[in-house]
Each structure stands twice: as C-alpha cells, then as structure tokens.
N, CA, C and O atoms as a MOPAC input file, in Angstrom:
PM7 MOZYME 1SCF
protein

 N      0.83000 1    -1.20900 1    -0.01000 1
 C      0.01000 1    -0.01400 1     0.01300 1
 C      0.85900 1     1.26000 1     0.00700 1
 O      0.48100 1     2.26000 1    -0.60300 1
 N      1.97100 1     1.21800 1     0.66700 1
 C      2.86300 1     2.40100 1     0.70200 1
 C      3.37000 1     2.76800 1    -0.67900 1
 O      3.62500 1     3.94100 1    -0.95100 1
 N      3.52100 1     1.77600 1    -1.56300 1
 C      4.05300 1     2.03400 1    -2.90400 1
 C      3.10400 1     2.91400 1    -3.70600 1
 O      3.55200 1     3.63900 1    -4.59400 1
 N      1.82100 1     2.87000 1    -3.42200 1
 C      0.84100 1     3.65200 1    -4.19300 1
 C      0.38200 1     4.91600 1    -3.45200 1
 O     -0.41400 1     5.68800 1    -3.98700 1
 N      0.86600 1     5.12800 1    -2.25600 1
 C      0.40600 1     6.27700 1    -1.44100 1
 C      0.58900 1     7.55200 1    -2.18500 1
 O      1.68800 1     7.80500 1    -2.67900 1
 N     -0.44600 1     8.40000 1    -2.30300 1
 C     -0.36600 1     9.68000 1    -3.02200 1
 C     -0.46300 1     9.57000 1    -4.50000 1
 O     -0.47300 1    10.59400 1    -5.18400 1
 N     -0.53500 1     8.39100 1    -5.03300 1
 C     -0.59100 1     8.21400 1    -6.48200 1
 C     -2.00100 1     8.43200 1    -6.99300 1
 O     -2.94400 1     8.34400 1    -6.20600 1
 N     -2.19100 1     8.71400 1    -8.27500 1
 C     -3.55500 1     8.84300 1    -8.85200 1
 C     -4.40100 1     7.60300 1    -8.59900 1
 O     -5.61900 1     7.69800 1    -8.45000 1
 N     -3.74300 1     6.41200 1    -8.54800 1
 C     -4.50500 1     5.22800 1    -8.29500 1
 C     -5.18000 1     5.28100 1    -6.92500 1
 O     -6.33000 1     4.86000 1    -6.79500 1
 N     -4.52000 1     5.77100 1    -5.94200 1
 C     -5.09400 1     5.86700 1    -4.61100 1
 C     -6.03900 1     7.06500 1    -4.48200 1
 O     -7.06400 1     6.99500 1    -3.80400 1
 N     -5.68000 1     8.13600 1    -5.13000 1
 C     -6.51000 1     9.36400 1    -5.00400 1
 C     -7.93500 1     9.14300 1    -5.63800 1
 O     -8.91500 1     9.73000 1    -5.17900 1
 N     -8.01500 1     8.35100 1    -6.61700 1
 C     -9.30300 1     8.12500 1    -7.28300 1
 C    -10.28300 1     7.37400 1    -6.38500 1
 O    -11.49200 1     7.56700 1    -6.51100 1
 N     -9.80600 1     6.54300 1    -5.50400 1
 C    -10.67900 1     5.77800 1    -4.63000 1
 C    -11.06900 1     4.47300 1    -5.28700 1
 O    -11.02000 1     4.35700 1    -6.51100 1
 N    -11.44800 1     3.51200 1    -4.51300 1
 C    -11.68700 1     2.13700 1    -4.96500 1
 C    -12.92000 1     2.07900 1    -5.89800 1
 O    -12.84800 1     1.41300 1    -6.93000 1
 N    -14.02400 1     2.73700 1    -5.58400 1
 C    -15.21300 1     2.65200 1    -6.42700 1
 C    -14.96000 1     3.30200 1    -7.71600 1
 O    -15.37400 1     2.75700 1    -8.73900 1
 N    -14.31800 1     4.41700 1    -7.77300 1
 C    -13.99800 1     5.12100 1    -9.03800 1
 C    -13.00100 1     4.29900 1    -9.86500 1
 O    -13.06300 1     4.31700 1   -11.09400 1
 N    -12.09400 1     3.58800 1    -9.21500 1
 C    -11.15700 1     2.69100 1    -9.88200 1
 C    -11.96800 1     1.56900 1   -10.55700 1
 O    -11.72600 1     1.23800 1   -11.71800 1
 N    -12.91800 1     0.99400 1    -9.83000 1
 C    -13.75500 1    -0.03900 1   -10.44100 1
 C    -14.59800 1     0.49900 1   -11.59900 1
 O    -14.81000 1    -0.20500 1   -12.58700 1
 N    -15.06900 1     1.71600 1   -11.49000 1
 C    -15.78700 1     2.35200 1   -12.54200 1
 C    -14.92300 1     2.46800 1   -13.80800 1
 O    -15.38500 1     2.19100 1   -14.91400 1
 N    -13.67900 1     2.87600 1   -13.62600 1
 C    -12.76800 1     2.95700 1   -14.76200 1
 C    -12.50800 1     1.63000 1   -15.39400 1
 O    -12.40600 1     1.51800 1   -16.61600 1
 N    -12.39800 1     0.60400 1   -14.55400 1
 C    -12.21900 1    -0.77700 1   -15.09600 1
 C    -13.47400 1    -1.16300 1   -15.88100 1
 O    -13.36200 1    -1.73300 1   -16.96700 1
 N    -14.62700 1    -0.87400 1   -15.37300 1
 C    -15.88300 1    -1.21800 1   -16.12400 1
 C    -15.89300 1    -0.54600 1   -17.45200 1
 O    -16.23300 1    -1.18400 1   -18.44900 1
 N    -15.53200 1     0.73500 1   -17.52600 1
 C    -15.46900 1     1.45400 1   -18.78200 1
 C    -14.52600 1     0.84600 1   -19.74200 1
 O    -14.82600 1     0.69500 1   -20.92600 1
 N    -13.31000 1     0.47100 1   -19.20900 1
 C    -12.33600 1    -0.19500 1   -20.08400 1
 C    -12.84300 1    -1.52300 1   -20.61000 1
 O    -12.62900 1    -1.86800 1   -21.77200 1
 N    -13.51800 1    -2.26400 1   -19.74400 1
 C    -14.08500 1    -3.56700 1   -20.20600 1
 C    -15.18900 1    -3.37300 1   -21.24900 1
 O    -15.31400 1    -4.16600 1   -22.18300 1
 N    -15.96900 1    -2.33600 1   -21.08700 1
 C    -16.97700 1    -2.00000 1   -22.09200 1
 C    -16.36400 1    -1.67800 1   -23.42300 1
 O    -16.94900 1    -1.99400 1   -24.45900 1
 N    -15.22300 1    -1.07000 1   -23.43500 1
 C    -14.52500 1    -0.72200 1   -24.66200 1
 C    -13.60300 1    -1.84000 1   -25.20400 1
 O    -13.05000 1    -1.71400 1   -26.29700 1
 N    -13.45200 1    -2.87600 1   -24.47100 1
 C    -12.61300 1    -3.98800 1   -24.84500 1
 C    -13.29700 1    -4.83900 1   -25.94900 1
 O    -14.49000 1    -4.70200 1   -26.22200 1
 N    -12.47600 1    -5.72400 1   -26.56800 1
 C    -13.06700 1    -6.68000 1   -27.51600 1
 C    -14.10400 1    -7.53600 1   -26.89500 1
 O    -14.09200 1    -7.76200 1   -25.68500 1
 N    -15.00900 1    -8.02000 1   -27.70200 1
 C    -16.10900 1    -8.84200 1   -27.21700 1
 C    -15.59900 1   -10.07900 1   -26.53400 1
 O    -14.70900 1   -10.75200 1   -27.05300 1
 N    -16.15100 1   -10.39700 1   -25.36800 1
 C    -15.74300 1   -11.58000 1   -24.64600 1
 C    -16.85400 1   -12.06500 1   -23.68100 1
 O    -17.38500 1   -11.29100 1   -22.88500 1
 N    -17.17500 1   -13.32400 1   -23.77500 1
 C    -18.15100 1   -13.89500 1   -22.83200 1
 C    -17.62200 1   -13.87700 1   -21.41900 1
 O    -18.37800 1   -13.68600 1   -20.46700 1
 N    -16.31200 1   -14.07600 1   -21.27700 1
 C    -15.67200 1   -13.99900 1   -19.93700 1
 C    -15.86500 1   -12.63000 1   -19.29000 1
 O    -16.15700 1   -12.53100 1   -18.09800 1
 N    -15.69800 1   -11.58400 1   -20.08600 1
 C    -15.88500 1   -10.21400 1   -19.58400 1
 C    -17.35300 1   -10.04700 1   -19.13500 1
 O    -17.61800 1    -9.52500 1   -18.05200 1
 N    -18.27700 1   -10.48500 1   -19.95800 1
 C    -19.66800 1   -10.36100 1   -19.59100 1
 C    -19.98000 1   -11.06600 1   -18.26800 1
 O    -20.64700 1   -10.51700 1   -17.39200 1
 N    -19.49200 1   -12.26400 1   -18.15400 1
 C    -19.67900 1   -13.01500 1   -16.87000 1
 C    -19.10800 1   -12.27200 1   -15.66700 1
 O    -19.75400 1   -12.17100 1   -14.62400 1
 N    -17.91400 1   -11.76200 1   -15.81800 1
 C    -17.29000 1   -11.03100 1   -14.70000 1
 C    -18.06300 1    -9.78600 1   -14.35100 1
 O    -18.30800 1    -9.50500 1   -13.17800 1
 N    -18.46400 1    -9.00900 1   -15.40600 1
 C    -19.26400 1    -7.81500 1   -15.10900 1
 C    -20.55200 1    -8.12200 1   -14.43300 1
 O    -20.93300 1    -7.42500 1   -13.49200 1
 N    -21.24900 1    -9.14800 1   -14.87500 1
 C    -22.52700 1    -9.57700 1   -14.22900 1
 C    -22.33800 1    -9.91800 1   -12.76700 1
 O    -23.19500 1    -9.64700 1   -11.92600 1
 N    -21.19200 1   -10.52200 1   -12.48600 1
 C    -20.92400 1   -10.95100 1   -11.07000 1
 C    -20.66100 1    -9.77400 1   -10.16400 1
 O    -20.67100 1    -9.96000 1    -8.94800 1
 N    -20.42600 1    -8.57500 1   -10.66200 1
 C    -20.14100 1    -7.41800 1    -9.84100 1
 C    -21.35600 1    -6.50100 1    -9.64600 1
 O    -21.32200 1    -5.57800 1    -8.83200 1
 N    -22.40200 1    -6.76200 1   -10.38500 1
 C    -23.63100 1    -5.94400 1   -10.25100 1
 C    -24.15400 1    -5.98400 1    -8.81100 1
 O    -24.08100 1    -7.01400 1    -8.14200 1
 N    -24.67500 1    -4.86200 1    -8.35200 1
 C    -25.36600 1    -4.71200 1    -7.04600 1
 C    -24.47600 1    -4.97700 1    -5.84000 1
 O    -24.98600 1    -5.18900 1    -4.74000 1
 N    -23.19000 1    -4.97000 1    -6.01600 1
 C    -22.28600 1    -5.15900 1    -4.87000 1
 C    -21.93700 1    -3.86200 1    -4.16300 1
 O    -21.85100 1    -3.82700 1    -2.93600 1
 N    -21.73100 1    -2.77400 1    -4.94000 1
 C    -21.23700 1    -1.55100 1    -4.33900 1
 C    -22.26500 1    -0.43800 1    -4.28200 1
 O    -22.83700 1    -0.17700 1    -3.22400 1
 N    -22.51100 1     0.23100 1    -5.42100 1
 C    -23.48800 1     1.33400 1    -5.37100 1
 C    -24.08200 1     1.55100 1    -6.78300 1
 O    -23.62100 1     0.96800 1    -7.76400 1
 N    -25.10300 1     2.39500 1    -6.84700 1
 C    -25.86400 1     2.63400 1    -8.08400 1
 C    -24.98500 1     3.20500 1    -9.17100 1
 O    -25.09900 1     2.82300 1   -10.33500 1
 N    -24.08800 1     4.13700 1    -8.78900 1
 C    -23.22000 1     4.73600 1    -9.81100 1
 C    -22.33200 1     3.65600 1   -10.47800 1
 O    -22.17600 1     3.65900 1   -11.69900 1
 N    -21.77800 1     2.77700 1    -9.71700 1
 C    -20.94900 1     1.71200 1   -10.32300 1
 C    -21.81300 1     0.76700 1   -11.12000 1
 O    -21.40900 1     0.32100 1   -12.19400 1
 N    -22.97500 1     0.45500 1   -10.63000 1
 C    -23.85300 1    -0.42700 1   -11.37700 1
 C    -24.26500 1     0.16700 1   -12.71100 1
 O    -24.42100 1    -0.56300 1   -13.68900 1
 N    -24.44200 1     1.46100 1   -12.76700 1
 C    -24.80100 1     2.16800 1   -14.01500 1
 C    -23.67600 1     1.92700 1   -15.03700 1
 O    -23.94300 1     1.61500 1   -16.19800 1
 N    -22.46300 1     2.07000 1   -14.61000 1
 C    -21.27400 1     1.90000 1   -15.51600 1
 C    -21.08800 1     0.42300 1   -15.91300 1
 O    -20.70900 1     0.12500 1   -17.04600 1
 N    -21.35400 1    -0.48400 1   -14.98200 1
 C    -21.29300 1    -1.90300 1   -15.27400 1
 C    -22.35200 1    -2.24000 1   -16.32300 1
 O    -22.07300 1    -2.95500 1   -17.28600 1
 N    -23.58200 1    -1.71500 1   -16.13000 1
 C    -24.66000 1    -2.01000 1   -17.09100 1
 C    -24.31500 1    -1.47400 1   -18.46900 1
 O    -24.61700 1    -2.10900 1   -19.47900 1
 N    -23.66800 1    -0.28000 1   -18.51500 1
 C    -23.25600 1     0.24800 1   -19.81000 1
 C    -22.22900 1    -0.69800 1   -20.46500 1
 O    -22.33200 1    -1.01600 1   -21.65000 1
 N    -21.24800 1    -1.13600 1   -19.67800 1
 C    -20.24600 1    -2.03100 1   -20.16800 1
 C    -20.84200 1    -3.33900 1   -20.67500 1
 O    -20.43500 1    -3.85700 1   -21.71500 1
 N    -21.81800 1    -3.87000 1   -19.92400 1
 C    -22.52000 1    -5.05600 1   -20.38600 1
 C    -23.21800 1    -4.86400 1   -21.71300 1
 O    -23.14000 1    -5.71300 1   -22.60200 1
 N    -23.91600 1    -3.71600 1   -21.84100 1
 C    -24.58800 1    -3.41600 1   -23.09000 1
 C    -23.60500 1    -3.34700 1   -24.24600 1
 O    -23.85600 1    -3.88700 1   -25.32400 1
 N    -22.49000 1    -2.68200 1   -24.01300 1
 C    -21.43800 1    -2.60800 1   -25.06700 1
 C    -20.90300 1    -3.95700 1   -25.46600 1
 O    -20.73200 1    -4.24300 1   -26.65100 1
 N    -20.63700 1    -4.79100 1   -24.47500 1
 C    -20.10200 1    -6.09900 1   -24.73000 1
 C    -21.14700 1    -6.93800 1   -25.48400 1
 O    -20.79900 1    -7.63600 1   -26.43600 1
 N    -22.38400 1    -6.87900 1   -25.08200 1
 C    -23.42600 1    -7.67000 1   -25.71800 1
 C    -23.65900 1    -7.20200 1   -27.13700 1
 O    -23.93700 1    -8.03900 1   -27.99600 1
 N    -23.56400 1    -5.91900 1   -27.43900 1
 C    -23.66200 1    -5.41000 1   -28.81300 1
 C    -22.54200 1    -6.04000 1   -29.62600 1
 O    -22.77900 1    -6.56300 1   -30.71500 1
 N    -21.33400 1    -5.99000 1   -29.10500 1
 C    -20.17100 1    -6.52800 1   -29.86500 1
 C    -20.29800 1    -8.04400 1   -30.07700 1
 O    -19.96700 1    -8.56500 1   -31.14200 1
 N    -20.77300 1    -8.71900 1   -29.06700 1
 C    -20.96800 1   -10.17800 1   -29.22200 1
 C    -22.01700 1   -10.49200 1   -30.30400 1
 O    -21.84000 1   -11.40400 1   -31.11200 1
 N    -23.09400 1    -9.72700 1   -30.29700 1
 C    -24.15400 1    -9.89200 1   -31.28900 1
 C    -23.60700 1    -9.63300 1   -32.69000 1
 O    -23.86400 1   -10.39900 1   -33.61900 1
 N    -22.85800 1    -8.55400 1   -32.83000 1
 C    -22.27900 1    -8.15900 1   -34.15300 1
 C    -21.28800 1    -9.27500 1   -34.60600 1
 O    -21.21800 1    -9.59600 1   -35.79300 1
 N    -20.55500 1    -9.83700 1   -33.68300 1
 C    -19.53800 1   -10.80500 1   -34.08500 1
 C    -20.17600 1   -12.11500 1   -34.53500 1
 O    -19.56100 1   -12.87700 1   -35.28100 1
 N    -21.40600 1   -12.38600 1   -34.08800 1
 C    -22.05100 1   -13.64200 1   -34.47200 1
 C    -22.82500 1   -13.48600 1   -35.81500 1
 O    -23.22700 1   -14.46300 1   -36.44700 1
 N    -23.00800 1   -12.20800 1   -36.20800 1
 C    -23.75300 1   -11.99000 1   -37.46800 1
 C    -22.85700 1   -12.01400 1   -38.68000 1
 O    -23.34100 1   -11.94500 1   -39.81000 1
 N    -21.54800 1   -12.11100 1   -38.46700 1
 C    -20.61600 1   -12.09300 1   -39.61100 1
 C    -20.55000 1   -13.44800 1   -40.26000 1
 O    -19.82200 1   -13.63000 1   -41.23600 1

C-alpha cells in the first residue's frame, strides 16, 4: 500500500477505480468471460458503479451480437 500512497490510483478511490475498469471492459473486444465477470459485480457496491457496469454489459453484448452476425 505504501508504494501507491499519494498516487492517482489511490486518489481516485476504490469505487472510481472499479468504474474505470468497467469502462475499459466495455470498450474491450467482445468476450463472454468479460460479460460473466461484469454480471458478477452488479449490485455489490453502489448505483453509480452499477450504471457503468450495465453500460459495459450493453457494449459487450452489442459486440458479441455483431460478431455472431458475420
């Protein structure tokens, strides 16, 4: 923990860090594993994080749908 003290990683806070991860996963290539992991994190923390997880799930599901139509 001392290695990250005062760093942007620590200043952002845990929930905002998770939000950033959710956004990154929403922008990532389509993956069923990502969808499963995102679903497993819903309703654990707060509504703001859930909103971003739901966005990421929607993005992943659109990409998965598009990849199966090719």
